[in-house]
mmCIF file of C-alpha atoms in Angstrom:
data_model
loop_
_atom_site.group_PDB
_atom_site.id
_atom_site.type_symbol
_atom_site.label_atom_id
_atom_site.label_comp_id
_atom_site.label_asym_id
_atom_site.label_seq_id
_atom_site.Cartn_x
_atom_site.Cartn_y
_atom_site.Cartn_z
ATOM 1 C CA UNK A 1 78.761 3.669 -8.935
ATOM 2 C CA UNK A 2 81.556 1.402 -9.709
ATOM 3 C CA UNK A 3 79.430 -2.138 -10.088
ATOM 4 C CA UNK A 4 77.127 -0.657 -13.128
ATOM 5 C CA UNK A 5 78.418 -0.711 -16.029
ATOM 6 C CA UNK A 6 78.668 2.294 -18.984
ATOM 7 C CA UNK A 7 76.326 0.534 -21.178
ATOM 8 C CA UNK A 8 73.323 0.038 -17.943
ATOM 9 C CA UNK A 9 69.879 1.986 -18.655
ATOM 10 C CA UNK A 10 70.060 5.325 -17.646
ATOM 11 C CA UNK A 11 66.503 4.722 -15.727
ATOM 12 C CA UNK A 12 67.631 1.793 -14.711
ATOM 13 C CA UNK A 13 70.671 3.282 -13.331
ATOM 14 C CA UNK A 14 69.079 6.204 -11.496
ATOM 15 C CA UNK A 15 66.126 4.297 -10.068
ATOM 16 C CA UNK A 16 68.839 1.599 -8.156
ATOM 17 C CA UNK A 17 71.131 4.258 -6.676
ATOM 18 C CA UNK A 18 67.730 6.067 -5.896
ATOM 19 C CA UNK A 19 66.813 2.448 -3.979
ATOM 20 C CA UNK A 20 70.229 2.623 -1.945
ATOM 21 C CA UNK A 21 69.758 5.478 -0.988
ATOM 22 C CA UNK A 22 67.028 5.506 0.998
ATOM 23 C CA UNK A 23 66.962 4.105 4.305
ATOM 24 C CA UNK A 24 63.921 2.450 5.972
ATOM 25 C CA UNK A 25 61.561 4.668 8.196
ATOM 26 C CA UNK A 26 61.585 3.737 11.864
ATOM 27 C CA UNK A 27 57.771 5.209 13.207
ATOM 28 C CA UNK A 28 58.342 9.237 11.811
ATOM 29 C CA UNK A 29 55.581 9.481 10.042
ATOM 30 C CA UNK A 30 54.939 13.244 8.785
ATOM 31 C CA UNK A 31 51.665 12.547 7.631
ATOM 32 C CA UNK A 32 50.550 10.993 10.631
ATOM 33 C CA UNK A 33 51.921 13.174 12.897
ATOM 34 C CA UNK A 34 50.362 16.123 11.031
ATOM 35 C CA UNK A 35 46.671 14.431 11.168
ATOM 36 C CA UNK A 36 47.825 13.670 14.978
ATOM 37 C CA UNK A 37 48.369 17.378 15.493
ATOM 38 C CA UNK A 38 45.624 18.538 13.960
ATOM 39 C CA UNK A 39 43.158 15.904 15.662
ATOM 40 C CA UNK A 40 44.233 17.134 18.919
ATOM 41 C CA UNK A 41 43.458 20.613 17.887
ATOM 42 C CA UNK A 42 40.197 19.911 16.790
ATOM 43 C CA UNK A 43 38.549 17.571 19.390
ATOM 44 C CA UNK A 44 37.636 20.691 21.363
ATOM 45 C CA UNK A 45 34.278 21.254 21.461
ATOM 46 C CA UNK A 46 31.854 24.884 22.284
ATOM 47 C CA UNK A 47 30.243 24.974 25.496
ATOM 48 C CA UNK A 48 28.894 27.586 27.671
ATOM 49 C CA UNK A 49 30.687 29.298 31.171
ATOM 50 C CA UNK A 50 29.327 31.129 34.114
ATOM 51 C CA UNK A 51 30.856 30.594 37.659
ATOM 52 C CA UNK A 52 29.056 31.087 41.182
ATOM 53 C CA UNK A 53 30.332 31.378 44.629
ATOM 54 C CA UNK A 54 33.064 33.251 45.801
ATOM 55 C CA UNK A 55 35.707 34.865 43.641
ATOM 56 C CA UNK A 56 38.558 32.908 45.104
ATOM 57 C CA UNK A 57 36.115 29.899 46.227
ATOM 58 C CA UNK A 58 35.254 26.439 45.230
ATOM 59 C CA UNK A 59 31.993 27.102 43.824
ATOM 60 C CA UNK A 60 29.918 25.711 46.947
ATOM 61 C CA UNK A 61 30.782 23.583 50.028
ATOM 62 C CA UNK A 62 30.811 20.749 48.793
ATOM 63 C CA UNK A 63 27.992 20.778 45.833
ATOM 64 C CA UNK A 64 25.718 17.238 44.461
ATOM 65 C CA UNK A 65 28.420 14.936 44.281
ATOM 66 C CA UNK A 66 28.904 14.823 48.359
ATOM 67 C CA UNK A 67 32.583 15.739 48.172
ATOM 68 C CA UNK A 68 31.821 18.114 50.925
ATOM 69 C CA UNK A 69 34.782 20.531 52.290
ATOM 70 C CA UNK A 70 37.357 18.381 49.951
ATOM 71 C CA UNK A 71 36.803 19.947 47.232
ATOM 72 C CA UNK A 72 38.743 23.029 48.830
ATOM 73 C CA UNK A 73 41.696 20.849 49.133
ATOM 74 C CA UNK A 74 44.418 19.245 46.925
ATOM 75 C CA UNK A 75 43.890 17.389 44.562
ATOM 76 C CA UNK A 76 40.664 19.195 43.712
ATOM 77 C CA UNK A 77 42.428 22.788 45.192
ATOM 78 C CA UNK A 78 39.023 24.611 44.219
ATOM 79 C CA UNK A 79 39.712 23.739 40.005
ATOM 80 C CA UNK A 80 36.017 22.138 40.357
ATOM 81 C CA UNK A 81 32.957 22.999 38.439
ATOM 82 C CA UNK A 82 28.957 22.199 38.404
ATOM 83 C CA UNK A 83 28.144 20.806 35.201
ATOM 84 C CA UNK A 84 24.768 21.070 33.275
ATOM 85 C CA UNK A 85 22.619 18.007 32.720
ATOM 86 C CA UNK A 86 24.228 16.618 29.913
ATOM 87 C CA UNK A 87 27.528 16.406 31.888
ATOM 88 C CA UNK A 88 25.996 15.921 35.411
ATOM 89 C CA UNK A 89 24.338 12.779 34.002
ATOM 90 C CA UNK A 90 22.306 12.434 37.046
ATOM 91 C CA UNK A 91 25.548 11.780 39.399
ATOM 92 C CA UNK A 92 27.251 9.476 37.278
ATOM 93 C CA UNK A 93 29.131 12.494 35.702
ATOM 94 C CA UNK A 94 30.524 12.956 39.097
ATOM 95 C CA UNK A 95 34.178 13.118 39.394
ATOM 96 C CA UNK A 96 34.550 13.828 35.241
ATOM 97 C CA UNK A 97 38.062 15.742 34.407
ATOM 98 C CA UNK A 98 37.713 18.122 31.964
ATOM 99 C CA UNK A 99 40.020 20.599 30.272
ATOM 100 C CA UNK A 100 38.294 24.056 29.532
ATOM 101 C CA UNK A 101 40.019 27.253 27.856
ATOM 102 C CA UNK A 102 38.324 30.373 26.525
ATOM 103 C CA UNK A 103 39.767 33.061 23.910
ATOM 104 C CA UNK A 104 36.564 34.951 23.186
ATOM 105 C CA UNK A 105 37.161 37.692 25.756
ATOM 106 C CA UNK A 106 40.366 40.040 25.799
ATOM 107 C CA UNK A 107 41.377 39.091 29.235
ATOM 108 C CA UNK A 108 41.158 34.640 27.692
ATOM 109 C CA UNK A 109 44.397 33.426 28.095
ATOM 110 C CA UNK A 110 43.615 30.748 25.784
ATOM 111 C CA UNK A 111 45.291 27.995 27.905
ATOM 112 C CA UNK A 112 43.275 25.242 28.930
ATOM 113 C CA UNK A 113 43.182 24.470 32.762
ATOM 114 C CA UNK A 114 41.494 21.263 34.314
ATOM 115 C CA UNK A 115 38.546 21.408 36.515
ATOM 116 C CA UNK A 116 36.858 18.079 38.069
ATOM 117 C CA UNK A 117 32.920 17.986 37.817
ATOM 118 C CA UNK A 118 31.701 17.964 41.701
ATOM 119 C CA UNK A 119 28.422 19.519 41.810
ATOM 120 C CA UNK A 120 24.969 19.956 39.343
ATOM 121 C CA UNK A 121 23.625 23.270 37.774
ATOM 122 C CA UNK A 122 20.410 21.880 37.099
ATOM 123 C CA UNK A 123 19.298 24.968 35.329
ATOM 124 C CA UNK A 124 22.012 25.245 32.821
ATOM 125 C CA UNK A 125 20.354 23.759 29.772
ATOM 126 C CA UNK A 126 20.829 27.377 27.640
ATOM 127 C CA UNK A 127 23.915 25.237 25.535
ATOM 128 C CA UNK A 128 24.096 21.457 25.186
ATOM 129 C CA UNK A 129 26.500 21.378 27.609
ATOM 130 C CA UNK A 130 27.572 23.594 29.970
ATOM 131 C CA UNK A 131 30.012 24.693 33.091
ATOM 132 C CA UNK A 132 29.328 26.392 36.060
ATOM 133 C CA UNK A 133 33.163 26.949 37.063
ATOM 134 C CA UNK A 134 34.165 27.944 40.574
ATOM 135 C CA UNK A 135 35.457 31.377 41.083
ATOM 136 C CA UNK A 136 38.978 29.901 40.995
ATOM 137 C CA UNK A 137 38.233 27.537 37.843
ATOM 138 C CA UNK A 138 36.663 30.397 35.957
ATOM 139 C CA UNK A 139 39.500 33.011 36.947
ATOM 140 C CA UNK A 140 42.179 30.207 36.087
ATOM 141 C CA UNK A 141 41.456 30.703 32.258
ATOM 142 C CA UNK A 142 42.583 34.768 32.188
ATOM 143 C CA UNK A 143 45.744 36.160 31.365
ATOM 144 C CA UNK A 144 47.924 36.673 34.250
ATOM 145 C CA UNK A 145 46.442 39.700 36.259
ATOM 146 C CA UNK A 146 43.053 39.927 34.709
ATOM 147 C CA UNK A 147 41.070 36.704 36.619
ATOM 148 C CA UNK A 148 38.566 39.610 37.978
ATOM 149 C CA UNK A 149 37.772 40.948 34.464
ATOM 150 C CA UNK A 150 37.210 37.595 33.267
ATOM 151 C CA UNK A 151 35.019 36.666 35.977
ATOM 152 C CA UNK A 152 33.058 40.108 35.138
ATOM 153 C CA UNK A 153 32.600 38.537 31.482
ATOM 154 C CA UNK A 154 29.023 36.864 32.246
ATOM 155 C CA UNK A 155 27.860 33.938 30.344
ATOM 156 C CA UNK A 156 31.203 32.953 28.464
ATOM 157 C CA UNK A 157 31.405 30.586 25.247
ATOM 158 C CA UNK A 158 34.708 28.163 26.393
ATOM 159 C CA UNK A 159 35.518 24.829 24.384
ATOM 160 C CA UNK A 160 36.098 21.869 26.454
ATOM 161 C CA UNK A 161 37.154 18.267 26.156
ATOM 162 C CA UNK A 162 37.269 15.443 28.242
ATOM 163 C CA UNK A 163 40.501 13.593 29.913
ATOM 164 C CA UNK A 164 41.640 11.563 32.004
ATOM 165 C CA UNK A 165 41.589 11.903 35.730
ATOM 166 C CA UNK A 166 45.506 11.877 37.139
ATOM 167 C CA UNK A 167 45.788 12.391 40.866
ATOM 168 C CA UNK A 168 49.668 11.229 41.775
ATOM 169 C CA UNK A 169 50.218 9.482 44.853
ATOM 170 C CA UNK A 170 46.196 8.628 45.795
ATOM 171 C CA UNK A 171 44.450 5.546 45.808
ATOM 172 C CA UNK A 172 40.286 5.243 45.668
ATOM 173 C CA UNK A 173 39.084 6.443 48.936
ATOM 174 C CA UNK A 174 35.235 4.858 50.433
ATOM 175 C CA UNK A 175 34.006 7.750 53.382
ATOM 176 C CA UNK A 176 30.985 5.865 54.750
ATOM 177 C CA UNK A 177 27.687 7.393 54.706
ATOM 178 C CA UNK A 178 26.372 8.738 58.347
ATOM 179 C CA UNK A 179 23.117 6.931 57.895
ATOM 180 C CA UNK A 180 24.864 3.435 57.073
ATOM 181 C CA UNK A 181 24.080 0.535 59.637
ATOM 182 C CA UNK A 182 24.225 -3.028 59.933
ATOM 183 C CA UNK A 183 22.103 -3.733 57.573
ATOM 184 C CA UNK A 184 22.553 -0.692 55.050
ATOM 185 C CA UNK A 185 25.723 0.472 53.678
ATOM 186 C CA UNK A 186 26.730 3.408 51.464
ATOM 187 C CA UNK A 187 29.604 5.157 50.558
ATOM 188 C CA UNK A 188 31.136 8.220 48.729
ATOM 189 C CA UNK A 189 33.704 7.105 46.281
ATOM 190 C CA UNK A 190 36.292 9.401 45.200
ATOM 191 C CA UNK A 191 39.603 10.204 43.422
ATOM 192 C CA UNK A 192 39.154 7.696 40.446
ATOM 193 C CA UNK A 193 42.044 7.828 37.789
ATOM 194 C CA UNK A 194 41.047 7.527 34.544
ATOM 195 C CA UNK A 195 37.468 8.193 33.355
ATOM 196 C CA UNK A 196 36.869 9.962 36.994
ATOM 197 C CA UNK A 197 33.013 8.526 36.406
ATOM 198 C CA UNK A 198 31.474 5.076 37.734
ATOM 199 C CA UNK A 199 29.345 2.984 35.993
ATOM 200 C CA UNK A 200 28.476 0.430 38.354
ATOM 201 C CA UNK A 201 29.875 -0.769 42.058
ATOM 202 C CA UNK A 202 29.502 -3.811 43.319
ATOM 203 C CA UNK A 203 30.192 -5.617 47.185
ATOM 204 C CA UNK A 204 31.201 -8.924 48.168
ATOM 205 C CA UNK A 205 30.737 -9.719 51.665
ATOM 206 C CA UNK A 206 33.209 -11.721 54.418
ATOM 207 C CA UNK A 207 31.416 -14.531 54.141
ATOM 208 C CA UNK A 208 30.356 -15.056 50.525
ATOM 209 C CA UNK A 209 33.642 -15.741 48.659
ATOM 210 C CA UNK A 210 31.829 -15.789 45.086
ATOM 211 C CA UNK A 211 28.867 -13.735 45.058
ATOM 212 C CA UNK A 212 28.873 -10.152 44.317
ATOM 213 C CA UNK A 213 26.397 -8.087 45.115
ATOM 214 C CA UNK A 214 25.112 -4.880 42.903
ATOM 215 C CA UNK A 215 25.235 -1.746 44.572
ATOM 216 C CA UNK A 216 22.504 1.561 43.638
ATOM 217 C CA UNK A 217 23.640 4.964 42.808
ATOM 218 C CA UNK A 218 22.177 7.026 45.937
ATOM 219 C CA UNK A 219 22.760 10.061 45.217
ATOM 220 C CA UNK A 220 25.911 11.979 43.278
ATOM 221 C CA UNK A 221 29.459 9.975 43.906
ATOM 222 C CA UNK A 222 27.426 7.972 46.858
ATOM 223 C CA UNK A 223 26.732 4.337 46.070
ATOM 224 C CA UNK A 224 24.563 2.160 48.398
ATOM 225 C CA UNK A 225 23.339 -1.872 49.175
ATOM 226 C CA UNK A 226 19.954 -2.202 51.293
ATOM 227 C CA UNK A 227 20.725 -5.682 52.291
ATOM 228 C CA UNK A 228 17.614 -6.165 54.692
ATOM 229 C CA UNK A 229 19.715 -8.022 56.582
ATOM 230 C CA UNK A 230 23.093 -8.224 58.869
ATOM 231 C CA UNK A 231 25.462 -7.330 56.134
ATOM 232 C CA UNK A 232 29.469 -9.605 57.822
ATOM 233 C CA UNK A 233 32.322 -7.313 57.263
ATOM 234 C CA UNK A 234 34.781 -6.944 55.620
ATOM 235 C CA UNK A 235 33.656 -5.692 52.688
ATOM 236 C CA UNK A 236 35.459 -6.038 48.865
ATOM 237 C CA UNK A 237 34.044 -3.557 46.229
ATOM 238 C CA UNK A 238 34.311 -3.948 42.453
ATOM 239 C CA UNK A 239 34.372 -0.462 40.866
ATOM 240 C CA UNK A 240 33.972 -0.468 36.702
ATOM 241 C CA UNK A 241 34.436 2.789 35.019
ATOM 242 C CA UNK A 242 31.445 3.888 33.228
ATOM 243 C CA UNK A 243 33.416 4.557 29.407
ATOM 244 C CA UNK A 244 35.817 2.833 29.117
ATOM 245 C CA UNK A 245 34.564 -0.284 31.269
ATOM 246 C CA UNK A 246 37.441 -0.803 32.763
ATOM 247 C CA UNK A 247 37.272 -2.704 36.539
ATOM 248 C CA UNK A 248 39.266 -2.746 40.014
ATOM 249 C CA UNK A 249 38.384 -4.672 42.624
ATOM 250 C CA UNK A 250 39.443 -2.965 46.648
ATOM 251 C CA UNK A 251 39.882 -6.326 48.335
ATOM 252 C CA UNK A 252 38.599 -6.346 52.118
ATOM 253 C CA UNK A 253 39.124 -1.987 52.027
ATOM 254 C CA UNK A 254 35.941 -1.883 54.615
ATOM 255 C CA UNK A 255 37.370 -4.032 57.874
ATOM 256 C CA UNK A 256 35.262 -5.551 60.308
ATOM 257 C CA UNK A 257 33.999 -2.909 63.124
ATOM 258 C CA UNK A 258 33.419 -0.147 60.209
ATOM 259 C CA UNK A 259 32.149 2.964 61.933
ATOM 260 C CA UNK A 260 29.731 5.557 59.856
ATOM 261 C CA UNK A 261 31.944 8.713 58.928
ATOM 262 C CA UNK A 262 35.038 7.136 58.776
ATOM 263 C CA UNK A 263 36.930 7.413 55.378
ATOM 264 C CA UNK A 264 38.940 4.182 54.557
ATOM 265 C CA UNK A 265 41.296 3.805 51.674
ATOM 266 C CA UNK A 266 42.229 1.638 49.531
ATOM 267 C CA UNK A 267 45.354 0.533 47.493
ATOM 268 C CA UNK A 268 44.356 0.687 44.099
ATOM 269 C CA UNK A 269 43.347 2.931 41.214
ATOM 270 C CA UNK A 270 42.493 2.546 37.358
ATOM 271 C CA UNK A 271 45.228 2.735 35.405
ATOM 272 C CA UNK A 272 45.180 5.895 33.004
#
């Protein structure tokens, strides 16, 4: 290094070329990235497995949440499961993505696969948590070839986390309950991004620009408002998601003339 001269510390020397030569880091972080690595690796957690219905099915028609026959069709393509108490959450665990893998059986592939919770196994309280996977869900976590041995397993000890909910190209959908009337309304509410789960619903009526009204869990994914009277149309609903308390409102997504057992969507969705 031409600019030091002969006579310059040694140390001194060694420690300023050392200083040139290193360039700053721009966000590679070794470190980091190892303790990211290894976090993802280890936020798995043990549950129990058993699956019901047919091999090939979706567990039941339908099941506690009131998804009925969709549950057979894309986005949920039969990947569903019921979930034990602790995951059911009395129907506010409805619509809940989780991925589940297995690798204590010979015919585990070991690769996780993502069911959505759509149904309630009330007696599954053997673990803290646990899956009853449809045939499909349960024969999606085998090697290639052996889904039948797998399902032939029994009870099976799986790990499981939770993620978000992805489905590309939907929006929220509201199917209106058969028994809803003039002055009663309640809907199903599915195909939430995000947290997949609700924690409250609210509904703002034609006619009331500011007020929103809180809606009651009736059952599974199937909010309702008893108004007690003539409820004016169209309707606005303010979803919140019940974790991470995020909110979307579906401006006017009921019209005027709303029939019972129509399904009307909307054009928005949480953002993952």
């Amino acid at each position: 290094m031409a600019f030091l001269h002969s006579s310059f510390p040694l140390h001194l020397t060694l420690l300023i070329a050392l200083s040139l030569l290193i360039k700053p880091s721009y966000g590679f972080y070794p470190k980091l990235l190892n303790a990211s690595l290894e976090a993802s690796e280890t936020d798995w957690s043990p549950a129990g497995a058993t699956w019901y219905g047919s091999a090939n099915g979706a567990g039941s028609d339908g099941g506690a949440c009131g998804y009925g026959t969709a549950v057979e069709q894309s986005p949920f393509s039969a990947m569903v499961s019921a979930g034990g108490p602790s995951i059911y959450k009395s129907g506010k665990g409805c619509g809940a993505c989780y991925e589940v893998k297995c690798s204590t059986n010979a015919a585990c592939s070991g690769n996780p696969v993502t069911v959505v919770l759509t149904d309630e196994c009330p007696g599954c309280v053997s673990e803290s948590v646990h899956f009853d996977l449809s045939g499909t869900a349960f024969g999606a976590m085998a090697n290639s070839g052996q889904a039948d041995q797998l399902r032939n397993a029994g009870v099976l000890q799986i790990q499981y986390r939770k993620v978000e909910c992805n489905y590309p190209g939907k929006t929220v959908a509201f199917s209106v309950d058969a028994g809803s009337n003039p002055n009663y309304f309640a809907t199903l509410i599915e195909y939430e991004d995000g947290d997949g789960e609700l924690g409250s619903v609210q509904l703002k009526q034609a006619l009331d620009s500011d007020s929103w009204q809180s809606m009651q869990q009736s059952w599974g994914a199937v909010w309702k408002l008893d108004s007690g009277s003539a409820l004016q149309a169209p309707f606005s609903i303010k979803l919140t998601s019940l974790e991470s308390d995020k909110t979307i409102v579906a401006t006017g997504v009921i019209p005027a003339g709303w029939q019972p057992g129509k399904t009307y969507r909307s054009v928005v969705n949480f953002d993952g």
